[in-house]
Each structure stands twice: as structure tokens, then as C-alpha cells.
Tab-separated table of C-alpha atoms in Angstrom:
chain	number	residue	atom	x	y	z
A	3	MET	CA	100.624	32.937	143.914
A	4	PRO	CA	103.702	30.403	143.234
A	5	ALA	CA	106.232	30.284	146.211
A	6	LYS	CA	108.716	31.406	144.212
A	7	LYS	CA	106.983	34.454	143.025
A	8	ALA	CA	105.898	34.811	146.861
A	9	ARG	CA	109.531	35.096	147.972
A	10	ALA	CA	110.400	37.531	145.325
A	11	ALA	CA	107.590	39.775	146.064
A	12	ILE	CA	108.807	39.654	149.905
A	13	ARG	CA	112.072	40.527	149.235
A	14	GLN	CA	111.066	43.244	146.743
A	15	GLU	CA	108.936	44.900	149.476
A	16	GLN	CA	112.020	44.538	151.941
A	17	ILE	CA	114.298	46.206	149.517
A	18	ALA	CA	111.877	48.808	149.154
A	19	ARG	CA	111.398	49.341	152.746
A	20	VAL	CA	115.085	49.780	153.235
A	21	ALA	CA	115.225	52.357	150.249
A	22	MET	CA	112.433	54.274	151.868
A	23	LYS	CA	114.410	54.764	155.195
A	24	LEU	CA	117.449	55.608	153.378
A	25	LEU	CA	115.891	58.096	151.309
A	26	ALA	CA	114.391	59.682	154.376
A	27	VAL	CA	117.897	60.132	156.022
A	28	ARG	CA	120.166	60.435	153.204
A	29	GLY	CA	118.007	62.076	150.436
A	30	TRP	CA	117.477	60.219	146.995
A	31	GLN	CA	120.649	61.457	145.217
A	32	ARG	CA	122.835	59.777	147.688
A	33	VAL	CA	121.242	56.471	147.816
A	34	SER	CA	122.842	53.636	145.975
A	35	LEU	CA	121.874	50.293	145.193
A	36	ALA	CA	124.934	49.265	146.744
A	37	ALA	CA	123.889	50.925	149.983
A	38	ILE	CA	120.566	49.580	149.893
A	39	ALA	CA	121.799	46.130	149.218
A	40	LYS	CA	124.184	46.335	152.253
A	41	GLN	CA	121.327	47.365	154.507
A	42	VAL	CA	119.157	44.534	153.368
A	43	GLY	CA	122.019	42.137	153.607
A	44	MET	CA	122.763	41.090	150.290
A	45	VAL	CA	125.035	41.686	147.380
A	46	THR	CA	124.292	44.475	145.178
A	47	SER	CA	123.794	42.231	141.789
A	48	ALA	CA	121.192	40.309	144.309
A	49	VAL	CA	119.088	43.853	143.909
A	50	TYR	CA	119.604	44.262	140.189
A	51	ARG	CA	117.486	40.708	139.805
A	52	HIS	CA	114.408	42.515	141.595
A	53	PHE	CA	114.909	46.293	140.367
A	54	ARG	CA	116.711	47.164	137.103
A	55	GLY	CA	118.080	50.628	138.412
A	56	LYS	CA	117.139	53.423	141.482
A	57	ALA	CA	113.945	54.634	139.286
A	58	GLU	CA	112.306	51.263	139.735
A	59	ALA	CA	113.115	51.079	143.378
A	60	LEU	CA	111.781	54.473	143.656
A	61	ASP	CA	108.894	53.347	141.839
A	62	ALA	CA	108.368	50.721	144.893
A	63	VAL	CA	108.765	53.159	147.507
A	64	LEU	CA	106.035	55.290	145.969
A	65	ASP	CA	103.960	52.204	145.747
A	66	LEU	CA	104.607	51.410	149.569
A	67	VAL	CA	103.838	55.055	150.362
A	68	ASP	CA	100.303	54.867	148.563
A	69	GLN	CA	99.450	51.698	150.261
A	70	SER	CA	100.353	52.948	153.581
A	71	PHE	CA	97.762	55.849	152.959
A	72	GLN	CA	95.087	53.140	151.629
A	73	ALA	CA	95.751	51.250	154.877
A	74	ASN	CA	95.467	54.324	156.913
A	75	LEU	CA	91.855	55.200	155.308
A	76	GLN	CA	90.889	51.063	155.641
A	77	ALA	CA	91.918	51.099	159.174
A	78	ALA	CA	89.875	54.505	160.073
A	79	GLN	CA	86.806	53.069	158.373
A	80	GLU	CA	87.019	49.846	160.176
A	81	ALA	CA	87.643	51.555	163.659
A	82	THR	CA	84.722	54.168	163.493
A	83	ARG	CA	81.503	54.885	161.279
A	84	GLN	CA	81.701	58.448	162.359
A	85	PRO	CA	83.217	60.729	159.755
A	86	VAL	CA	84.818	63.289	161.899
A	87	ALA	CA	86.186	60.276	164.293
A	88	GLN	CA	87.520	58.682	160.962
A	89	LEU	CA	89.375	62.158	159.742
A	90	HIS	CA	91.091	61.926	163.160
A	91	GLU	CA	91.924	58.468	162.990
A	92	VAL	CA	93.507	58.809	159.613
A	93	LEU	CA	95.495	61.773	161.035
A	94	VAL	CA	97.097	59.760	163.547
A	95	ARG	CA	97.940	57.062	161.638
A	96	HIS	CA	99.485	59.519	159.015
A	97	VAL	CA	101.675	61.361	161.715
A	98	ALA	CA	102.884	57.639	163.636
A	99	PRO	CA	105.344	56.449	160.614
A	100	ILE	CA	106.829	60.065	160.540
A	101	VAL	CA	107.760	60.220	164.059
A	102	SER	CA	108.780	56.713	164.055
A	103	GLY	CA	111.414	57.199	161.224
A	104	VAL	CA	109.614	57.372	157.888
A	105	PRO	CA	108.926	61.063	157.111
A	106	VAL	CA	106.485	60.446	154.168
A	107	PRO	CA	106.520	64.303	153.315
A	108	ARG	CA	110.022	63.892	152.425
A	109	ILE	CA	110.022	60.944	150.551
A	110	VAL	CA	107.349	62.307	148.222
A	111	LEU	CA	108.785	65.621	147.780
A	112	SER	CA	112.248	64.517	147.275
A	113	GLU	CA	114.035	65.867	144.516
A	114	ASP	CA	113.568	62.710	142.434
A	115	ALA	CA	109.963	61.945	143.492
A	116	PHE	CA	108.385	65.296	143.113
A	117	THR	CA	110.692	67.188	140.835
A	118	GLY	CA	112.485	64.840	139.196
A	119	ARG	CA	111.623	62.315	136.529
A	120	PRO	CA	107.854	63.534	134.762
A	121	HIS	CA	106.690	59.629	135.434
A	122	HIS	CA	107.582	59.838	139.176
A	123	ARG	CA	106.332	63.384	139.461
A	124	LYS	CA	103.184	62.371	138.223
A	125	ARG	CA	102.893	59.240	140.429
A	126	ALA	CA	103.891	61.277	143.469
A	127	ARG	CA	100.768	63.787	142.581
A	128	GLY	CA	98.400	60.959	142.017
A	129	ILE	CA	99.066	59.340	145.259
A	130	TYR	CA	97.872	62.759	147.243
A	131	ARG	CA	95.083	63.053	144.769
A	132	ASN	CA	93.621	59.911	145.429
A	133	TYR	CA	94.484	60.393	149.318
A	134	LEU	CA	92.675	64.027	149.136
A	135	SER	CA	89.713	62.555	147.489
A	136	ALA	CA	88.995	59.739	150.080
A	137	ILE	CA	89.512	62.571	152.555
A	138	ALA	CA	87.032	64.696	150.809
A	139	GLY	CA	84.635	61.780	150.430
A	140	ILE	CA	84.804	61.190	154.198
A	141	ILE	CA	84.147	65.265	154.916
A	142	ARG	CA	80.954	64.679	152.242
A	143	ALA	CA	79.554	61.687	153.960
A	144	GLY	CA	79.825	63.857	157.275
A	145	GLN	CA	78.237	66.946	155.731
A	146	GLY	CA	75.592	64.561	154.391
A	147	GLU	CA	74.991	63.101	157.865
A	148	GLY	CA	74.776	66.748	159.362
A	149	GLY	CA	77.987	66.063	161.435
A	150	VAL	CA	80.096	68.406	159.498
A	151	CYS	CA	79.202	72.004	158.582
A	152	ASP	CA	78.025	72.137	154.927
A	153	GLN	CA	78.970	75.461	154.296
A	154	TRP	CA	82.480	74.904	153.868
A	155	ASN	CA	84.086	73.660	150.591
A	156	VAL	CA	84.923	69.759	150.541
A	157	GLY	CA	88.184	70.388	148.842
A	158	THR	CA	89.153	73.131	150.583
A	159	LEU	CA	88.952	71.126	153.721
A	160	SER	CA	90.399	68.167	152.698
A	161	VAL	CA	93.616	70.192	151.841
A	162	MET	CA	93.381	72.090	155.076
A	163	TRP	CA	93.392	68.498	156.691
A	164	LEU	CA	96.358	67.490	155.105
A	165	GLY	CA	98.150	70.620	156.042
A	166	LEU	CA	97.514	69.509	159.832
A	167	VAL	CA	100.514	67.499	159.222
A	168	GLN	CA	102.472	68.367	156.126
A	169	SER	CA	103.825	71.293	156.949
A	170	PRO	CA	104.599	70.962	160.576
A	171	ALA	CA	106.067	67.600	159.515
A	172	ILE	CA	108.509	69.362	157.111
A	173	LEU	CA	109.446	71.783	159.794
A	174	TRP	CA	110.020	68.827	162.310
A	175	LEU	CA	112.366	67.060	159.986
A	176	PRO	CA	115.560	69.393	160.060
A	177	GLY	CA	115.718	69.187	164.116
A	178	HIS	CA	112.932	67.293	165.669
A	179	SER	CA	114.206	66.842	169.031
A	180	ASP	CA	112.596	70.022	170.230
A	181	PHE	CA	109.215	69.957	168.427
A	182	ASN	CA	106.534	67.473	169.286
A	183	LEU	CA	105.064	66.906	165.835
A	184	GLU	CA	102.278	64.636	167.901
A	185	GLN	CA	101.094	67.250	170.541
A	186	HIS	CA	101.297	69.728	167.767
A	187	CYS	CA	98.871	67.703	165.382
A	188	GLU	CA	96.631	66.966	168.278
A	189	ARG	CA	95.980	70.675	169.146
A	190	ALA	CA	96.124	71.459	165.360
A	191	TRP	CA	93.345	68.743	164.980
A	192	GLU	CA	91.237	70.327	167.798
A	193	CYS	CA	91.149	73.562	165.864
A	194	PHE	CA	90.295	71.947	162.750
A	195	ALA	CA	87.435	69.786	164.582
A	196	ARG	CA	85.882	73.029	165.710
A	197	ALA	CA	85.615	74.298	162.449
A	198	LEU	CA	83.952	71.545	161.272
A	199	GLN	CA	80.922	71.691	163.792
A	200	PRO	CA	77.706	71.743	161.952
A	201	ASN	CA	76.752	75.017	163.874
A	202	CYS	CA	79.169	77.149	162.035
A	203	SER	CA	77.976	80.637	161.767
A	204	ARG	CA	79.836	81.730	158.829
A	205	ARG	CA	78.275	81.299	155.266
A	206	GLN	CA	80.488	80.283	152.769
A	207	SER	CA	79.733	79.503	149.089
A	208	ARG	CA	81.075	75.929	147.808
A	209	THR	CA	82.044	76.663	144.703
């Protein structure tokens, strides 16, 4: 990549990361390109050289979310080859940016990303659909190896996995000082992991 394009790509990512943080704090409706420019340390017109408007900036934010999810999956696969351990590793990595100040659930479920323009709504849903598909793949691998109960529906388990953090993260956002999200997710994981055990006694149809 030519040096000029590389510098532009770095600047675009910097702007997108600032936009992501402002969205998480203020909500997208109250974020302006001028506010983003101020946080980055540049004039508003310079931001327009990278993004034609807020819609394109939101596209870049959603790209960052997607990249974060894919990085979680890759890191988990590199850390361990055991499917259940991979699920836990992805969960821990999913929680980490939320407690550090980048609450992905609020970003993806924001009024612009999830209920706004059809383009953004489709993109947000696609990101989660791909993420859940990868989680389902890990679960399916676990069932194939005999480490996960094969009586449970893979799609249902993948959505339940996401629910370990998604719902509590939304509850955590308004007043997180008295709610330990990491602790809650670890406890929820323990319950979920027990349900995954291959010696499950219930027999459910995988339809």
C-alpha cells in the first residue's frame, strides 16, 4: 500500500475509533463530525476528506465492531484448540472492551445502527449473524468431538452464548458502578458450561 494511502487508512481508523467512543457515551444522534474532529485534534473539514458524512462514519464504526468480533474468534482459536475453552475465551474477549468503555451492544443497537437506515440495519444484523455462525461452528465442532452435548440445537446454544453478555451489558450501561459485569458473565458462563457437558440427561430434538 502506498504511503499516502496507508496514512489515510490510519487516520480513518483513528476517526472511526473516536466516533465509536462518542457514540457509546452520547448516542449517535448527539454526535457530530465537529465533535469527532475536536476529539481527534483536527478541523472538521479534514474529517470530511475521509468521510462524506455521519453515515459513512457509522459504516466505519460498524467495520470496527466486525473486526473486533473476528479478532476475538481468531485469538481464541490461537489460544486453544478445545471448543469449550474457545467459547470461554471469545466470551472474555467480548466482555473486555465493554468494561473498558466501548459498549458494543449500545453501539450496534443504537438508533442509527439498528433501527435507522436500512443499510446500517442490514449491516448490524449481518455482523451478528456472522458472529453467531462462527460461534455455532465452534459448538458444532465440540459436539463432533464429543465434548459438547449433542442433544442441544446448535443455533439455540449460540444465541444463548451471546445472551451471557448481551443482556447484562445493556443492564450494566445506565449505572455500571454497582454491577460487576465481568463477575456476572463468569458466573453465567459456569451455568452455560455445565449445560454443554456431553453427559446431559435431557433429550431434546435438534430441529
